[in-house]
mmCIF file of C-alpha atoms and ligand atoms in Angstrom:
data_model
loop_
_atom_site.group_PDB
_atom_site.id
_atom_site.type_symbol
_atom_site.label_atom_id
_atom_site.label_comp_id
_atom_site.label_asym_id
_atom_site.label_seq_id
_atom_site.Cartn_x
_atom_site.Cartn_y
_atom_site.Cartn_z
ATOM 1 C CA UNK A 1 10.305 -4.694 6.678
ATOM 2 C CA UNK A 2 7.771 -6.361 8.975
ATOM 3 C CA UNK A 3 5.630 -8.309 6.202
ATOM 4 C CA UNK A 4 2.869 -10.059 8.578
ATOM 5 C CA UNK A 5 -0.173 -8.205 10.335
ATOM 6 C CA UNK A 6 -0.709 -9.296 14.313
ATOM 7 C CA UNK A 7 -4.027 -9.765 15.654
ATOM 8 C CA UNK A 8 -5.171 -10.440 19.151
ATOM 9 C CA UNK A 9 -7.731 -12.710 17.572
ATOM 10 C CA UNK A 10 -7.557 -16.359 17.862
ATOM 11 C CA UNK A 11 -7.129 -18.354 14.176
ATOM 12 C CA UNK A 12 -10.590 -20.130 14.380
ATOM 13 C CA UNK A 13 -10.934 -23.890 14.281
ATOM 14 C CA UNK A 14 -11.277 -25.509 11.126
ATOM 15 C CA UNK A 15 -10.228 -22.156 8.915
ATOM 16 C CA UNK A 16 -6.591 -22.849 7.342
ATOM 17 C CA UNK A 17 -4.011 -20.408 5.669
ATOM 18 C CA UNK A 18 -1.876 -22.275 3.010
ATOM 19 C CA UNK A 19 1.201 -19.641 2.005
ATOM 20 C CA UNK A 20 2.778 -20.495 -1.574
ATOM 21 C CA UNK A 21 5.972 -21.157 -0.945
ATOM 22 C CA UNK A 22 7.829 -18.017 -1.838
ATOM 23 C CA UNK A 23 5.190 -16.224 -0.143
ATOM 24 C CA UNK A 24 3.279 -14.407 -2.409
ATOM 25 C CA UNK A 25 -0.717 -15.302 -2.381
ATOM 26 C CA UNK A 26 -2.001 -18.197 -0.025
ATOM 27 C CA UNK A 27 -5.178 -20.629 -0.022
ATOM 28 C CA UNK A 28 -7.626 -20.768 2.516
ATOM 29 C CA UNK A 29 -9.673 -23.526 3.397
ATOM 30 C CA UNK A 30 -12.064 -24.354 5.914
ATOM 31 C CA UNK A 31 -14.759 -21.478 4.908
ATOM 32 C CA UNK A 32 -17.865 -21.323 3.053
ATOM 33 C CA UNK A 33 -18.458 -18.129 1.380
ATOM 34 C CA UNK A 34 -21.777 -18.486 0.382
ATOM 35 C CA UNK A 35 -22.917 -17.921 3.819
ATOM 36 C CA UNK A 36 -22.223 -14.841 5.522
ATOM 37 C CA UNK A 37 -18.584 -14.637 7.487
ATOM 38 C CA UNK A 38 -18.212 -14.774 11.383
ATOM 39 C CA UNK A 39 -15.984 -11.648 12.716
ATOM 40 C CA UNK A 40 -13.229 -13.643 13.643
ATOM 41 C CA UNK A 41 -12.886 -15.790 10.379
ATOM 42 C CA UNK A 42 -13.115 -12.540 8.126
ATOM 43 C CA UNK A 43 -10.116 -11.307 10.691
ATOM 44 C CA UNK A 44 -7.711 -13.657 9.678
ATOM 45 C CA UNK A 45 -9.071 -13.725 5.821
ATOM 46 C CA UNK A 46 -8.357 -9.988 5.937
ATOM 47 C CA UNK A 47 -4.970 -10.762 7.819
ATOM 48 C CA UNK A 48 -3.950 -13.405 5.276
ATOM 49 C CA UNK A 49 -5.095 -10.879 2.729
ATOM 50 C CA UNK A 50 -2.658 -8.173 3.846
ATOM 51 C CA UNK A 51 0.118 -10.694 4.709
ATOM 52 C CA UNK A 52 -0.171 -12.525 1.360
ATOM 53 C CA UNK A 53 -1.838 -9.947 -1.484
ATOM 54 C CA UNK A 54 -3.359 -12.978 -3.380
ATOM 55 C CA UNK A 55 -5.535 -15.295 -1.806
ATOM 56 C CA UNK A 56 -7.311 -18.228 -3.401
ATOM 57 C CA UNK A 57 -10.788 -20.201 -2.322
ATOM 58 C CA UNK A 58 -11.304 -23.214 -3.891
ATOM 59 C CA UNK A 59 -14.798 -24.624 -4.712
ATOM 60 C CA UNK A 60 -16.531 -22.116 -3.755
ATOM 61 C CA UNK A 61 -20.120 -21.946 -5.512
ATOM 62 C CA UNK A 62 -20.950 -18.389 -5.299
ATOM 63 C CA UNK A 63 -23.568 -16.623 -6.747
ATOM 64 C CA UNK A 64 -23.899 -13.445 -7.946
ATOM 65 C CA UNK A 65 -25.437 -12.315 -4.480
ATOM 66 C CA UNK A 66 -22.475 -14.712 -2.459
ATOM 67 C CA UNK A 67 -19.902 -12.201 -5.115
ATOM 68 C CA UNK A 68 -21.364 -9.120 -3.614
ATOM 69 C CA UNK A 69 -21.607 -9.974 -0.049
ATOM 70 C CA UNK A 70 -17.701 -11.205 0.039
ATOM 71 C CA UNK A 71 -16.966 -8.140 -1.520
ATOM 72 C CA UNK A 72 -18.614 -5.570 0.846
ATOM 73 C CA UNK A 73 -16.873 -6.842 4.058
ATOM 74 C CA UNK A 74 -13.794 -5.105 2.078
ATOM 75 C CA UNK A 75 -15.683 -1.806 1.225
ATOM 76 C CA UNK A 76 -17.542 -0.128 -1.245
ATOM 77 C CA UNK A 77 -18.454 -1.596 -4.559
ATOM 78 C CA UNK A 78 -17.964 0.070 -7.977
ATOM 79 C CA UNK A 79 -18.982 0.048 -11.091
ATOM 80 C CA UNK A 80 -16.519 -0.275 -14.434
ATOM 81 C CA UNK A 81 -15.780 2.955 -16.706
ATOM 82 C CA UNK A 82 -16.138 -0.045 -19.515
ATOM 83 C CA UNK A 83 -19.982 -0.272 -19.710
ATOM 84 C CA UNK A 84 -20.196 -3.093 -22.553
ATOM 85 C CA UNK A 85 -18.754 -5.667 -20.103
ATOM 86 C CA UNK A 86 -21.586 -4.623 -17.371
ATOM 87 C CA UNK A 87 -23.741 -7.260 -16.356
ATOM 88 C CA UNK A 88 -27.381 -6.105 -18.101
ATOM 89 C CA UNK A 89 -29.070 -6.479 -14.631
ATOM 90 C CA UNK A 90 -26.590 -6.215 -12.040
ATOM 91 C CA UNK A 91 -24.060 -3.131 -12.925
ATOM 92 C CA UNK A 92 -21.666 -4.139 -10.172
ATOM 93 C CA UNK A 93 -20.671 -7.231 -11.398
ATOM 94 C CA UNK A 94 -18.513 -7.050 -15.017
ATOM 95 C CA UNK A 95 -18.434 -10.293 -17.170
ATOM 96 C CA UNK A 96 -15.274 -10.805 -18.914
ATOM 97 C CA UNK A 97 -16.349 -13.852 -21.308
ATOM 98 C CA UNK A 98 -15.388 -14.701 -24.978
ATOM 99 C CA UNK A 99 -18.887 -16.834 -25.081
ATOM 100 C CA UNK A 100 -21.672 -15.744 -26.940
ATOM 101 C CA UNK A 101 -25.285 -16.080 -26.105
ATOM 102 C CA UNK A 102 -25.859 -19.239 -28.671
ATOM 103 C CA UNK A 103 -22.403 -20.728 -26.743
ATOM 104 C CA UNK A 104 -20.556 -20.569 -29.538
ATOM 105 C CA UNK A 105 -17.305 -18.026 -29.017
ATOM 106 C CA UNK A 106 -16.511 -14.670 -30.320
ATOM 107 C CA UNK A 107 -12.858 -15.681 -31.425
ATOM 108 C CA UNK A 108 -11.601 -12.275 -29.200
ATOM 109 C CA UNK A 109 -10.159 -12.409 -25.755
ATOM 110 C CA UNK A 110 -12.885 -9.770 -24.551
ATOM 111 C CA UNK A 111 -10.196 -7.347 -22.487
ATOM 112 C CA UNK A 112 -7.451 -7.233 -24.287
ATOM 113 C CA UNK A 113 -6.224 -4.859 -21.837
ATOM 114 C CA UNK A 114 -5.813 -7.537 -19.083
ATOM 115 C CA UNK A 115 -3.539 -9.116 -21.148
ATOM 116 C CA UNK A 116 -0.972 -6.998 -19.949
ATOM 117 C CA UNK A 117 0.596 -6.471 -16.719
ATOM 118 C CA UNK A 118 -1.858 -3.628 -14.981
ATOM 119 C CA UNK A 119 -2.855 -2.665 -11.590
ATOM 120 C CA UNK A 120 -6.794 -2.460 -11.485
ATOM 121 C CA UNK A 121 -8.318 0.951 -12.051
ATOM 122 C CA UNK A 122 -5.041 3.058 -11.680
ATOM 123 C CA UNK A 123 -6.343 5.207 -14.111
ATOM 124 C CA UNK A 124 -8.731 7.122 -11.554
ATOM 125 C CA UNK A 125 -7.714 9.202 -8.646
ATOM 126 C CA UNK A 126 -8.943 6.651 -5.866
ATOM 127 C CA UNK A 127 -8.452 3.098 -7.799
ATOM 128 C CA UNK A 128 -9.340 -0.780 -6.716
ATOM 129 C CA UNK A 129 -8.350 -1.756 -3.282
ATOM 130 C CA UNK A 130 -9.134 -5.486 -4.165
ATOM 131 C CA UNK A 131 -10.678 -7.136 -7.476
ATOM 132 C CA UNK A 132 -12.635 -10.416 -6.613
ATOM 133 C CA UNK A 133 -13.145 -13.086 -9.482
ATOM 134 C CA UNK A 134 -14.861 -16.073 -9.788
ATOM 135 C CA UNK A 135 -14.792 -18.522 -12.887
ATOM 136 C CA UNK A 136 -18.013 -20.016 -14.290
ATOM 137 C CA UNK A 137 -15.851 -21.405 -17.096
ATOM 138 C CA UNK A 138 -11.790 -21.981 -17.560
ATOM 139 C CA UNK A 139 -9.898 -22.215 -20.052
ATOM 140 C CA UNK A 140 -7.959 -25.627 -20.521
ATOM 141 C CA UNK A 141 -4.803 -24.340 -22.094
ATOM 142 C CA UNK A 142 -3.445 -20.803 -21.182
ATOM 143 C CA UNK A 143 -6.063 -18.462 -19.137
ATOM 144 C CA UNK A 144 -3.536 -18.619 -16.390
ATOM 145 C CA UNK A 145 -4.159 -15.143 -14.246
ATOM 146 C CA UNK A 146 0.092 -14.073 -13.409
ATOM 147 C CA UNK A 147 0.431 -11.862 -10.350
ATOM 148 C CA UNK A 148 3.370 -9.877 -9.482
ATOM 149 C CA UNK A 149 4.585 -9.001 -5.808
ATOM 150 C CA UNK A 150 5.573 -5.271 -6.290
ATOM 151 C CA UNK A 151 6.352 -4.402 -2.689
ATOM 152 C CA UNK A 152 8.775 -7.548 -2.836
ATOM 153 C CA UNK A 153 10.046 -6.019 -6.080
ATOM 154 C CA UNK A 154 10.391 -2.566 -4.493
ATOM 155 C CA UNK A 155 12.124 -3.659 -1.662
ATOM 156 C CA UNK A 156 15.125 -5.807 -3.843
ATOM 157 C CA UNK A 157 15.717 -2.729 -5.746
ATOM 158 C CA UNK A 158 18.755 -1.201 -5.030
ATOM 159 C CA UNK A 159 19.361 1.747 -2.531
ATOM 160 C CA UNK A 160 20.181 3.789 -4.930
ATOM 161 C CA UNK A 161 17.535 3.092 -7.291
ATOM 162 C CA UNK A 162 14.878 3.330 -4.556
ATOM 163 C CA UNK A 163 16.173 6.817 -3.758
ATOM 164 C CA UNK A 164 15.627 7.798 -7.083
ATOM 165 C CA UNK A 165 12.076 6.860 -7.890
ATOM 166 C CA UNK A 166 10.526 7.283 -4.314
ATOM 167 C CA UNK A 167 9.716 10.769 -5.544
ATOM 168 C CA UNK A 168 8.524 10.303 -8.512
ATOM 169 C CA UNK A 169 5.309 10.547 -10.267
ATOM 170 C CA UNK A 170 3.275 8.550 -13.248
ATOM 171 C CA UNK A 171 0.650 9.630 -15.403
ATOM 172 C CA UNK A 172 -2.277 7.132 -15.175
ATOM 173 C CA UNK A 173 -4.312 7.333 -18.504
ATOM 174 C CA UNK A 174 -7.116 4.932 -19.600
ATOM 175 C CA UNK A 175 -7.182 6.471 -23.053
ATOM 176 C CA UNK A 176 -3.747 5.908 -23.605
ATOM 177 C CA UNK A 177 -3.720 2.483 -21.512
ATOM 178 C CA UNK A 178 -6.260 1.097 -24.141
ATOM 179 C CA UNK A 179 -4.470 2.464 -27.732
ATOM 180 C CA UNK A 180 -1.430 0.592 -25.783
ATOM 181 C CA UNK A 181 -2.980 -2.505 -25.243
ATOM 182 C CA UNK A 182 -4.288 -2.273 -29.009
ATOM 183 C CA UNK A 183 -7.821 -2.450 -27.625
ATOM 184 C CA UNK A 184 -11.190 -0.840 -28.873
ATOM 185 C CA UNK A 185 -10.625 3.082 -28.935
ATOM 186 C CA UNK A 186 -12.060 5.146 -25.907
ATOM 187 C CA UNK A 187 -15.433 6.384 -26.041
ATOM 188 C CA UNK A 188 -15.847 10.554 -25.569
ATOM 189 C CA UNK A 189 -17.887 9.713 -22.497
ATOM 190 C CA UNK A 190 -14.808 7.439 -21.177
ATOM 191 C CA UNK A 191 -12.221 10.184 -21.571
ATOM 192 C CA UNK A 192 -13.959 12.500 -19.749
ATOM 193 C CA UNK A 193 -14.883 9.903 -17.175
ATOM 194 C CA UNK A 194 -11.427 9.054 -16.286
ATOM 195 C CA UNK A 195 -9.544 12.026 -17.422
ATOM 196 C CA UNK A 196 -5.822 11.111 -16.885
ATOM 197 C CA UNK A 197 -4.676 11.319 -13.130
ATOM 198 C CA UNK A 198 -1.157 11.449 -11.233
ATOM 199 C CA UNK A 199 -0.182 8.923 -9.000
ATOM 200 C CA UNK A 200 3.537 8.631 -6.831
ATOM 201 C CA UNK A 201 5.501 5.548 -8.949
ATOM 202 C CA UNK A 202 5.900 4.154 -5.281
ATOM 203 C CA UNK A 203 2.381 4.152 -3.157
ATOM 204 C CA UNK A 204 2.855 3.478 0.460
ATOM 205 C CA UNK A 205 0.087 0.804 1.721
ATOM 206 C CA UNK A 206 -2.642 2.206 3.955
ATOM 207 C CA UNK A 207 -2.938 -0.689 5.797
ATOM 208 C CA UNK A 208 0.467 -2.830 6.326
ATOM 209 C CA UNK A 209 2.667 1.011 6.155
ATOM 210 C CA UNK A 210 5.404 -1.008 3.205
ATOM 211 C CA UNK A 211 6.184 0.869 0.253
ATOM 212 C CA UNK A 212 5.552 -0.812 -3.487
ATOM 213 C CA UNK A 213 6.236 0.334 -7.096
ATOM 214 C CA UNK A 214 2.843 1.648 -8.345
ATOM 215 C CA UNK A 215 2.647 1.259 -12.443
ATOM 216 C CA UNK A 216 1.341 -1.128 -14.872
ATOM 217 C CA UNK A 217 -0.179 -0.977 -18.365
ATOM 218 C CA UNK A 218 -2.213 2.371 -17.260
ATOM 219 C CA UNK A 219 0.843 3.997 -16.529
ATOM 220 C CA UNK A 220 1.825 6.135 -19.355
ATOM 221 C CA UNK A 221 4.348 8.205 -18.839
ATOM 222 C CA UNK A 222 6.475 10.163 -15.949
ATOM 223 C CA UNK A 223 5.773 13.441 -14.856
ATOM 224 C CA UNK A 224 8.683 16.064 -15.560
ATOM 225 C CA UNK A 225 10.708 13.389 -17.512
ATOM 226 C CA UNK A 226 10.949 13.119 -21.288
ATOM 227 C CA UNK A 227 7.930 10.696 -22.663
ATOM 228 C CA UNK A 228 10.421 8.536 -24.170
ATOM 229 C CA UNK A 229 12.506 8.383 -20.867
ATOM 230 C CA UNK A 230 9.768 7.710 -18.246
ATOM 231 C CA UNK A 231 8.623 4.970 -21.035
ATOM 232 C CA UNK A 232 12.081 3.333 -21.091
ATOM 233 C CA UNK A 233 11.885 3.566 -17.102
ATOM 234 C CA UNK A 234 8.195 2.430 -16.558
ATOM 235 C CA UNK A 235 9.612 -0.532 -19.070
ATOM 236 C CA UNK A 236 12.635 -1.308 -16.782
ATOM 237 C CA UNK A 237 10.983 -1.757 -13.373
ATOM 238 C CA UNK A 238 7.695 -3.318 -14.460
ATOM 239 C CA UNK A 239 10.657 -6.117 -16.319
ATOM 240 C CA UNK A 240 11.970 -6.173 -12.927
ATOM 241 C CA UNK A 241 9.134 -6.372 -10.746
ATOM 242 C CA UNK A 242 7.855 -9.625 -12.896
ATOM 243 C CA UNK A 243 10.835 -11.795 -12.696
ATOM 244 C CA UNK A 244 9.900 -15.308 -11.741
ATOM 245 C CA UNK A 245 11.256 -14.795 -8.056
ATOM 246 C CA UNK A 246 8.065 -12.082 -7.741
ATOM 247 C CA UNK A 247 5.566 -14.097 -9.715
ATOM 248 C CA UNK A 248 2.542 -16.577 -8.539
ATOM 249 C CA UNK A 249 0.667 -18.209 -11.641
ATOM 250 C CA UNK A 250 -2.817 -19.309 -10.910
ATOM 251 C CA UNK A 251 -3.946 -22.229 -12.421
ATOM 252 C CA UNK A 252 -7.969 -21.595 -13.019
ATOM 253 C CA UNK A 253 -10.354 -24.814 -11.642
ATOM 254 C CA UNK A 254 -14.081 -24.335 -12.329
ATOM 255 C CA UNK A 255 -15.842 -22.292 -8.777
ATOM 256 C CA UNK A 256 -12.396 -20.473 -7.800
ATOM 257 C CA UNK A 257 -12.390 -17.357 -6.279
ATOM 258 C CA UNK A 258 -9.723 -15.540 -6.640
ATOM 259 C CA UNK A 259 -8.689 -11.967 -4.990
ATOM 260 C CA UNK A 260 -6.034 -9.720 -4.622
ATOM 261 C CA UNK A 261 -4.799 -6.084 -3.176
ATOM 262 C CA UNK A 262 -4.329 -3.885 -6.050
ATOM 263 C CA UNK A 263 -2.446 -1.888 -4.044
ATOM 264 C CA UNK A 264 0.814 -4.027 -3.810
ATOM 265 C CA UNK A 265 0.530 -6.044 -6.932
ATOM 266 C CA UNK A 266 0.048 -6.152 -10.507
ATOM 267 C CA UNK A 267 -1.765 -8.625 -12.847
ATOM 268 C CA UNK A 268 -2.311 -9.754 -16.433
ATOM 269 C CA UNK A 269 -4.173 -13.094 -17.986
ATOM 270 C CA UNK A 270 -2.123 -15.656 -19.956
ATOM 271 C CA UNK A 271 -3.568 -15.360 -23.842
ATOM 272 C CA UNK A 272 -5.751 -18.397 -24.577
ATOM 273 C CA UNK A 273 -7.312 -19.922 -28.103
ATOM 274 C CA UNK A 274 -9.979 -17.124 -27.722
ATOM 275 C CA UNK A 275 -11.766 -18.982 -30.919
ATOM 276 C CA UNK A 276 -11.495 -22.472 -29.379
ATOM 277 C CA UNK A 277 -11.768 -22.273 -24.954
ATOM 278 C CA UNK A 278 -14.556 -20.982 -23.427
ATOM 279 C CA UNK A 279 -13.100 -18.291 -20.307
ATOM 280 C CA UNK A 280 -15.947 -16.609 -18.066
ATOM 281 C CA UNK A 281 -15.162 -14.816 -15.032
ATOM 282 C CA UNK A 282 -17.036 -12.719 -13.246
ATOM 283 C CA UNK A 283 -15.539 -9.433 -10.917
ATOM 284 C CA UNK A 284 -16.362 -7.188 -8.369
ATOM 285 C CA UNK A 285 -14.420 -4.598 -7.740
ATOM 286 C CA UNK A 286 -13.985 -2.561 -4.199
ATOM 287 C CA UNK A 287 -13.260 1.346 -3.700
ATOM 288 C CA UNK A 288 -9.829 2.236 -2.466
ATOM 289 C CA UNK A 289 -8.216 5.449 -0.907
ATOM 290 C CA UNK A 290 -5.786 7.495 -3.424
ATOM 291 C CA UNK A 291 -2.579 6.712 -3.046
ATOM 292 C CA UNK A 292 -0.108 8.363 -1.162
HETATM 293 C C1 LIG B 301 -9.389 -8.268 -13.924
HETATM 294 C C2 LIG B 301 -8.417 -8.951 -14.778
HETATM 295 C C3 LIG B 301 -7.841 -11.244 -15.016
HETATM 296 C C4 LIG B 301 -8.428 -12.516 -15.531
HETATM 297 O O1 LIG B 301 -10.455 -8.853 -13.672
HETATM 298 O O2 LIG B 301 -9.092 -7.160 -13.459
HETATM 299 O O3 LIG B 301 -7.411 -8.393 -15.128
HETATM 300 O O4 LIG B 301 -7.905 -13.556 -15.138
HETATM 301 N N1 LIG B 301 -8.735 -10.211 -15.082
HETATM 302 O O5 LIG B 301 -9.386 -12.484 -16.309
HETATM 303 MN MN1 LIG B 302 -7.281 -6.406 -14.082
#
C-alpha cells in the first residue's frame, strides 16, 4: 500500500512535519492557527493529515472562533446528538468537562462513552471525518487520549482473515453503544435521531483509496451473524487493532490541539481521578461521506 499523499506544492518555509516514530500521528510546527491558513500551508497540514491520521499543534491559543475556523477548511460542522454537553451559546462546539460552574468537580468523567475505544459518530449514516480538540484544562495523572491505526491493523491481518471480513457488515447503534459503555440511558428523541445504521466492518478511505477495519464501541453487532458471534468477532479485531505496535498515546499539555481522521482510526480517553483533576476539552466535529 502506498501510505503518503504527493503534492505538486512546495512544503513552505518555516512549517515542519514531525512523524512519531512508528508512524502513526505527527506534530506540526511552524503555524499559528489563530490566524487564518495560507493555501499552501493548509496543503501540507491536510497532506500530513492523510499521511499520518493524528496530528498534534502545540501551544496553540485558540478560541472558540480560532476552533471553528480550523475546522471549516476540513468541511462542514455538526452539531452532537448529545445536547447536555452543547455549549449554551455556541451549539457547534461540545464541552466535555468534569468542572462545575463554582470550579469544584462533579466526581464523573462526563462521557463515559469515550472511555472506550470508538470511532466518532459511527452511529449515523454519514459519521465524523475529523474531530478537533483543544484542552483548556489537563489532567495531571491519566487523561491520556489512545489512538489506534486501523488501516495499519487491517493491513497486518492475515490474507485469509481479510478475505473474510471485507464483506461484512456492522450494526452501528448509539442506544446500544451507550447501555454498553454503562452511560446515562438514551433519550426517546436520541433513538429516533440516530436510529441504528449499517456500515461495511472495512470502509475504504475516500481520500488516500487504503482499506481500514471500521468498528469501535458503537458497533454492536454483525449483520447476518449470530449476536453473540459478531460480538466475539467485533471483540477479536478491535483486541487486535489496539496492540501497542498500532497505538500513539497523547500526553495532554495545556493549549493542544489535537485532531484526527475518524475514518482510519479509533480512540478512547485514559480514566482519570474524575473527583480530584480538572479535564476540559473542547470539540468540533466535521461532516463526512458514508462509508463505502
Ligand atoms: C471525543 C473523544 C477524547 C478525549 O472528543 O470524541 O472521544 O480525550 N474525546 O476527551
Ligand atoms: Mn470520541
Amino acid at each position: 500500500m502506498s501510505e503518503t499523499v504527493e503534492l505538486t506544492v512546495q512544503k513552505p518555509v518555516g512549517l515542519t512535519v514531525t512523524p512519531h516514530d512508528n508512524g502513526f500521528g505527527a506534530e506540526i510546527g511552524g503555524i499559528d492557527l489563530t490566524k487564518s491558513i495560507r493555501d499552501a500551508d493548509f496543503a501540507w497540514v491536510h497532506k500530513a493529515f492523510l499521511d499520518y491520521k493524528v496530528l498534534v499543534f502545540r501551544a496553540q491559543k485558540l478560541d472558540d472562533e480560532a476552533h471553528h475556523r480550523l475546522a471549516r477548511y476540513f468541511g462542514e460542522l455538526e452539531g452532537h446528538i448529545n445536547k447536555s454537553t452543547r455549549h449554551q451559546a455556541l451549539p457547534k462546539i461540545q464541552i466535555f468537562s468534569n468542572v462545575k460552574e463554582d470550579g469544584s468537580t462533579t466526581g464523573e468523567h462526563p462521557e463515559k462513552g469515550t472511555l472506550v475505544w470508538h470511532t466518532d459518530k459511527s452511529y449515523v449514516a454519514t459519521p465524523s471525518l475529523t474531530t478537533i480538540l483543544r484542552s483548556p484544562a489537563i489532567a495531571s495523572v491519566g487523561g491520556d487520549t489512545l489512538f489506534a491505526d486501523m488501516t495499519r491493523a487491517y493491513y497486518n491481518l492475515s490474507t485469509e482473515t481479510r478475505a473474510r471480513i471485507d464483506g461484512m457488515a456492522a450494526v452501528h447503534d448509539w442506544k446500544r453503544s451507550r447501555e454498553k459503555s454503562k452511560e446515562r440511558p438514551a433519550t426517546a428523541e436520541e433513538i429516533a435521531a440516530a436510529p441504528p445504521v449499517v456500515h461495511p466492518m472495512v470502509r475504504t478511505h475516500p481520500e488516500t483509496g487504503l482499506k481500514a477495519i471500521y468498528l469501535g464501541n458503537h458497533a454492536s453487532h454483525i449483520v447476518d451473524m449470530a449476536i453473540d458471534e459478531g460480538e466475539a468477532l467485533i471483540s477479536e479485531l478491535e483486541a487486535h487493532a489496539t496492540q501497542s505496535e498500532y497505538i500513539y498515546r497523547h500526553k495532554w499539555q495545556v493549549d493542544d490541539v489535537l485532531m484526527w481522521d475518524n475514518r482510519c482510526t479509533m480512540h478512547c480517553v485514559e480514566p482519570y481521578d474524575a473527583t480530584k483533576e480538572r479535564r476540559i476539552v473542547h470539540r468540533v466535529v466535521v461532516k463526512g461521506d458514508k462509508p463505502l
